Coordinates of C-alpha atoms in Angstrom, one line a residue:
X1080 CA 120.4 155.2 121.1
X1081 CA 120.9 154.0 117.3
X1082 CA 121.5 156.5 114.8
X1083 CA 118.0 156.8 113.3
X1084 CA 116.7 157.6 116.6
X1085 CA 119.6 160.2 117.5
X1086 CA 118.7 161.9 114.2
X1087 CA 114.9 162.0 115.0
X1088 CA 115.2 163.3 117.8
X1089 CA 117.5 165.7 116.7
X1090 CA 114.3 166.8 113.8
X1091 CA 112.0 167.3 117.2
X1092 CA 111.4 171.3 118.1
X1093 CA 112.8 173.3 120.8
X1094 CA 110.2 173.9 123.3
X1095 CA 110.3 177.6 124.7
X1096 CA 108.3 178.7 127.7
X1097 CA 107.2 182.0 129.2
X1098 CA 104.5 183.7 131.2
X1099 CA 104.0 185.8 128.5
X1100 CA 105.4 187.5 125.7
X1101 CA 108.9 188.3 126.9
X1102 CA 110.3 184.9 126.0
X1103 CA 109.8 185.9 122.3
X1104 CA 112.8 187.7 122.7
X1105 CA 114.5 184.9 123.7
X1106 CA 112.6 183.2 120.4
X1107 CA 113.9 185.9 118.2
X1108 CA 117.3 185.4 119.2
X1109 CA 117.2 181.6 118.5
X1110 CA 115.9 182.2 115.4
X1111 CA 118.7 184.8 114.1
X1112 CA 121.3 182.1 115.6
X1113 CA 119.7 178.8 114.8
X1114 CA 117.7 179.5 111.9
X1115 CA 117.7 175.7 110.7
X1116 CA 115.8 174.6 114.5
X1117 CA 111.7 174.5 114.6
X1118 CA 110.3 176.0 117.6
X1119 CA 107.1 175.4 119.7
X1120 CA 106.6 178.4 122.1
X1121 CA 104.1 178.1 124.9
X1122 CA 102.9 181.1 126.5
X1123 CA 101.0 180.9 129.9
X1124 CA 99.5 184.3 129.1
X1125 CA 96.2 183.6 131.0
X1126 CA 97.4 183.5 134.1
X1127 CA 100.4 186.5 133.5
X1128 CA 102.3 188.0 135.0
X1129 CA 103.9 185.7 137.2
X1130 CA 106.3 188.4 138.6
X1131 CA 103.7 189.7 141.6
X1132 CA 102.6 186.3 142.1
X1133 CA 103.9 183.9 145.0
X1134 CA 106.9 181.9 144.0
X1135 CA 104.8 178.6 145.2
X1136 CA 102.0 179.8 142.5
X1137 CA 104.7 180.4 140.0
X1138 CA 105.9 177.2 139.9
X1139 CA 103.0 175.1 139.4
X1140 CA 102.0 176.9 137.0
X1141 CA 105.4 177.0 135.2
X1142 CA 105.9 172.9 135.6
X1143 CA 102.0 172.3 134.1
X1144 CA 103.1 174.2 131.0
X1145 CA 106.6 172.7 130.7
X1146 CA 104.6 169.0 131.0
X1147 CA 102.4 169.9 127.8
X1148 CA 105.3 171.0 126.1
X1149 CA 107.2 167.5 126.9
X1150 CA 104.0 166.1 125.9
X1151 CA 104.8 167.9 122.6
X1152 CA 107.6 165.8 121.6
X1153 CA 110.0 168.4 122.2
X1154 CA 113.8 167.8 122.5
X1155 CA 115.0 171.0 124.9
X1156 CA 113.3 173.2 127.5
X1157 CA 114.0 176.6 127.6
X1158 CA 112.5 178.5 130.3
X1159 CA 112.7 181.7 129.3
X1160 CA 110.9 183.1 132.0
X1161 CA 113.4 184.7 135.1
X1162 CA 110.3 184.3 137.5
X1163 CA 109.4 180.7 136.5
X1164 CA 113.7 179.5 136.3
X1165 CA 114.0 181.2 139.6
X1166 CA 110.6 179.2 141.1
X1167 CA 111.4 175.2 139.5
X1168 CA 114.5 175.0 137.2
X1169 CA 115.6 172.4 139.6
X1170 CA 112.2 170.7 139.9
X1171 CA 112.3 171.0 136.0
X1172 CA 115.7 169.1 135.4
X1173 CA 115.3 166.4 137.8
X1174 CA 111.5 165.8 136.1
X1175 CA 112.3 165.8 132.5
X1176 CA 114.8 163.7 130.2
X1177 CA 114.7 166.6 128.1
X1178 CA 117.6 169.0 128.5
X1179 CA 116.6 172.4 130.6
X1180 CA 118.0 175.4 130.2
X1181 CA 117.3 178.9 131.4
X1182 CA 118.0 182.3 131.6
X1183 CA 119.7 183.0 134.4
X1184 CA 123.1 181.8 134.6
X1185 CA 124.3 182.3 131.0
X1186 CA 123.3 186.2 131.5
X1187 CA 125.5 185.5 134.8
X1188 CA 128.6 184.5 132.8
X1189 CA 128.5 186.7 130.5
X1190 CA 128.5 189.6 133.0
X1191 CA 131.2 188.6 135.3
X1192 CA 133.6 187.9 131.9
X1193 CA 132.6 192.0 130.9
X1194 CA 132.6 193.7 134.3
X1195 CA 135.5 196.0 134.7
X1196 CA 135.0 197.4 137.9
X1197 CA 133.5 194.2 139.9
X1198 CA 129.9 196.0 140.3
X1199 CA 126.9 194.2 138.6
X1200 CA 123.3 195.6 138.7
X1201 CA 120.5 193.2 138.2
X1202 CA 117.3 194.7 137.3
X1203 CA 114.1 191.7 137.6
X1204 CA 110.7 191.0 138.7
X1205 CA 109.8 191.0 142.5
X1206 CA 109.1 186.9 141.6
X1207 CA 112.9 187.1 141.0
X1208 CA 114.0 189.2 143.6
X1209 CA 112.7 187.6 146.1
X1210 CA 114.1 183.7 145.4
X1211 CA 117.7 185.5 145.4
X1212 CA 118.4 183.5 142.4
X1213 CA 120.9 185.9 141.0
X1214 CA 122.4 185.9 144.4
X1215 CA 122.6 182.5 144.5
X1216 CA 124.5 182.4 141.0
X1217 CA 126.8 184.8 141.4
X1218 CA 128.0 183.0 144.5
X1219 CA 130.8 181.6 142.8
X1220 CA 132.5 184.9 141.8
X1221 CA 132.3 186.4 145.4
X1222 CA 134.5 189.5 144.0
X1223 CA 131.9 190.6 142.4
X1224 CA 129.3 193.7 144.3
X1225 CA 126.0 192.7 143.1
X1226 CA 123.3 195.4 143.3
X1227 CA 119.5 193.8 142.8
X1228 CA 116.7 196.0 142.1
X1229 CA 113.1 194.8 140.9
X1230 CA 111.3 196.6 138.4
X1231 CA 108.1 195.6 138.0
X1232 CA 106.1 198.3 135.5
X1233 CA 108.5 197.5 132.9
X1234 CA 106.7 194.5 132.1
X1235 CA 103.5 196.1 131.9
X1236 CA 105.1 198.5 129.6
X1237 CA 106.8 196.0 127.2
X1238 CA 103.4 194.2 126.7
X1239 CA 101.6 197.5 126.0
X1240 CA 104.2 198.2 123.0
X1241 CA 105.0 201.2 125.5
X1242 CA 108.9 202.0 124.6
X1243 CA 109.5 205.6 124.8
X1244 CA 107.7 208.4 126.2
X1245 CA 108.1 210.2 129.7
X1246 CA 106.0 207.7 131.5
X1247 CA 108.2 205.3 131.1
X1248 CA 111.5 207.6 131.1
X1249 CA 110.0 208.7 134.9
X1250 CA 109.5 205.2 136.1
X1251 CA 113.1 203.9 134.0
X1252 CA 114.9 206.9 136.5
X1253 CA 113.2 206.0 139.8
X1254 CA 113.8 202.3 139.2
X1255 CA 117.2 202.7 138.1
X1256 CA 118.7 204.7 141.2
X1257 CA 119.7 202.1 143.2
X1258 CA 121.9 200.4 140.3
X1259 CA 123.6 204.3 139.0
X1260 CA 124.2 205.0 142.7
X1261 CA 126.1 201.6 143.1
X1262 CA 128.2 202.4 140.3
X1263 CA 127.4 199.4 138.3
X1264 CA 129.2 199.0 135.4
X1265 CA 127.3 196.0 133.7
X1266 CA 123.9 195.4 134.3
X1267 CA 121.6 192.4 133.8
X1268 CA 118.2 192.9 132.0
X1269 CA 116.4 190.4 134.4
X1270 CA 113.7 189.8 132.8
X1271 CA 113.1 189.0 129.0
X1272 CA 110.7 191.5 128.6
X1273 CA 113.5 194.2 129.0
X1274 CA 115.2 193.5 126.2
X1275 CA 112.4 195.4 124.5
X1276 CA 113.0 198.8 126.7
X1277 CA 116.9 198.9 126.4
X1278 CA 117.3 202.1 124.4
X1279 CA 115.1 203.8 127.5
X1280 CA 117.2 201.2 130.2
X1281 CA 120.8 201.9 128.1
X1282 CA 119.6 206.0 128.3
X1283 CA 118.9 206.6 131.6
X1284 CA 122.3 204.3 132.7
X1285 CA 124.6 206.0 130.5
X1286 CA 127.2 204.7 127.3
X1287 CA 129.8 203.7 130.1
X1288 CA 127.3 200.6 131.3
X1289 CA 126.8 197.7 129.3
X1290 CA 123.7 195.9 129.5
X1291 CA 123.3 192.4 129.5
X1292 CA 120.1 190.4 127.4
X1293 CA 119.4 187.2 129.4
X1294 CA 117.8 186.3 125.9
X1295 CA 120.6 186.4 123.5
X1296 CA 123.3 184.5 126.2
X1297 CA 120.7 182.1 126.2
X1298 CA 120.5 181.6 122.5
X1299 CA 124.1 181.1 122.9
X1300 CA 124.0 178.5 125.6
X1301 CA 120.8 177.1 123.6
X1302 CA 123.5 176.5 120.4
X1303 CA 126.2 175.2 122.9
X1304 CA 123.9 172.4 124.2
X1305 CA 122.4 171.5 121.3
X1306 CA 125.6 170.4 119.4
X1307 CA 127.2 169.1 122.6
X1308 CA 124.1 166.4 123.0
X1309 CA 124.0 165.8 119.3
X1310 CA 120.6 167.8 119.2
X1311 CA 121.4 170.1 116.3
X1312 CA 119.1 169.8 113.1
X1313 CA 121.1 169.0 110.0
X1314 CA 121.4 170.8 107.4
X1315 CA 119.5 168.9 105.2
X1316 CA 116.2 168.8 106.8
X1317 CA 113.4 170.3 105.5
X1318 CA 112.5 174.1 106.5
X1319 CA 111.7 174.5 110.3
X1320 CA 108.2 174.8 111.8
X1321 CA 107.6 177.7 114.0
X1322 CA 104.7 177.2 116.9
X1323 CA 103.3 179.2 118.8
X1324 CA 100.8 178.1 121.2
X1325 CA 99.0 180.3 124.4
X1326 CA 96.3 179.7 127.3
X1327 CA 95.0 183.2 126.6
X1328 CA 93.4 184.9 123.6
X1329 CA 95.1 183.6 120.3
X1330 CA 94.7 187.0 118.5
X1331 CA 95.6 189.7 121.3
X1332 CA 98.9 187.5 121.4
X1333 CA 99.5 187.3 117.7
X1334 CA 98.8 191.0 118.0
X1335 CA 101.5 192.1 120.7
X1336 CA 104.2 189.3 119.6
X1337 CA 103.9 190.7 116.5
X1338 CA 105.8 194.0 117.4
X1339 CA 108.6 191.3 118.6
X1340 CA 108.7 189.3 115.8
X1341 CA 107.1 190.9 112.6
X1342 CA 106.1 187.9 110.2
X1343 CA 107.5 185.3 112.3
X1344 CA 104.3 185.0 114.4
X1345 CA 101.9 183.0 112.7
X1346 CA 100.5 179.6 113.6
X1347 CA 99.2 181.0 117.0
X1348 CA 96.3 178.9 118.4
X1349 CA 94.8 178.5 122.0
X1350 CA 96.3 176.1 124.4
X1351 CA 95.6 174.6 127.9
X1352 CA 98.3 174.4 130.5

């Protein structure tokens, strides 16, 4: 690849991916540590949440996004969607030239390196639960006691702007029982709408746990990649372009990603997946 070529591909956006609105955490923490990248996010919120659905389902669904987003002219694909990385992230990296990464595995690293005690508590959607991805990655550090528990209201309260309040304080202690009881002292927010209840999650666990965001050790192994492959934007291009794009209604998600992002959501329009 000449150098003109390297360097235009380098200008191209980062292509995010989630069911829904979760991701945008995952957006917020690229922007903070990439600030010079221009993003296209694509949100399949028509057809969320994928978490209930069959892991078959979720993965067609998940690859038809991913292909209008290569169709996009993007140069990385970031799934940040546990339920869809746990359904096709290998489907997804032998289909695309783009690079793929995914949420899973960076959150992974990160906890086995801060784990003092060797007990990890997972919290996720019963999509991710169920394809034992997290089991599957932490297979390589067999010392480590991995507790898995699926929480699957949280996402319903993330998207309703729901973060305090006994509701969710009742459902936060009846979910959480399994990982306290195990004596976890890390635990992975499994899902990046969870991110968005961690003062509730950090509350009911205690000071002594440290939780885990799959969507800033993404943003990490996003920055990682990026200069690796050559990918990273100069810093003389012009100002980044931020994208957002969504098969469901353009303003009820402009309205809810808001509360994640503030003034960063703008250029939201409907899309078909």
């Amino acid at each position: 690849m000449t150098g003109g070529a390297t360097a235009s591909r380098a200008d191209a956006p980062i292509g995010i991916f989630d069911s829904g609105f979760g991701g945008l955490t995952v957006a917020r923490a690229v922007f903070s540590r990439l600030p010079g990248e221009s993003v296209v996010y694509l949100a399949d919120s028509a057809r969320w949440p994928y978490g209930p659905r069959p892991i078959a389902e979720v993965r067609s669904y998940a690859l038809e996004c991913l292909d209008r987003l290569v169709g996009m002219g993007v140069k990385m694909l970031v799934i940040a969607c546990n339920s869809a990385s746990s359904a096709m992230l290998r489907d997804a990296r032998e289909r695309y030239e783009a690079p793929v990464i995914e949420v899973i595995c960076p959150a992974v690293r990160q906890a086995v390196a801060t784990t003092r005690n060797g007990r990890v508590g997972v919290i996720c959607t019963e999509a991710t639960k169920t394809s034992m991805s997290y089991v599957d990655a932490f297979a390589a550090a067999p010392h480590i006691q991995l507790t898995v528990q699926a929480c699957p209201r949280f996402v319903e309260f993330a998207e309703r702007g729901v973060t305090e309040g006994p509701e969710l304080m009742a459902a936060a202690r009846e979910y959480l029982r399994t990982v306290r009881a195990a004596g976890v002292d890390t635990l992975i927010l499994g899902c990046t709408h969870y991110p968005l209840l961690a003062d509730v999650i950090s509350g009911v666990m205690g000071d002594e746990v440290t939780l885990i965001s799959s969507a800033a050790e993404s943003a990490g192994d996003i920055a990682w990649q990026l200069g690796k492959l050559g990918l990273a934007r100069g810093a003389t291009a012009p100002p980044p372009s931020r994208v957002f794009r969504t098969t469901g209604d353009p303003r009820e998600f402009q309205r809810i990603g808001s509360r994640i992002l503030g003034p960063e959501m703008r250029d939201v329009a409907a899309a078909v997946c």
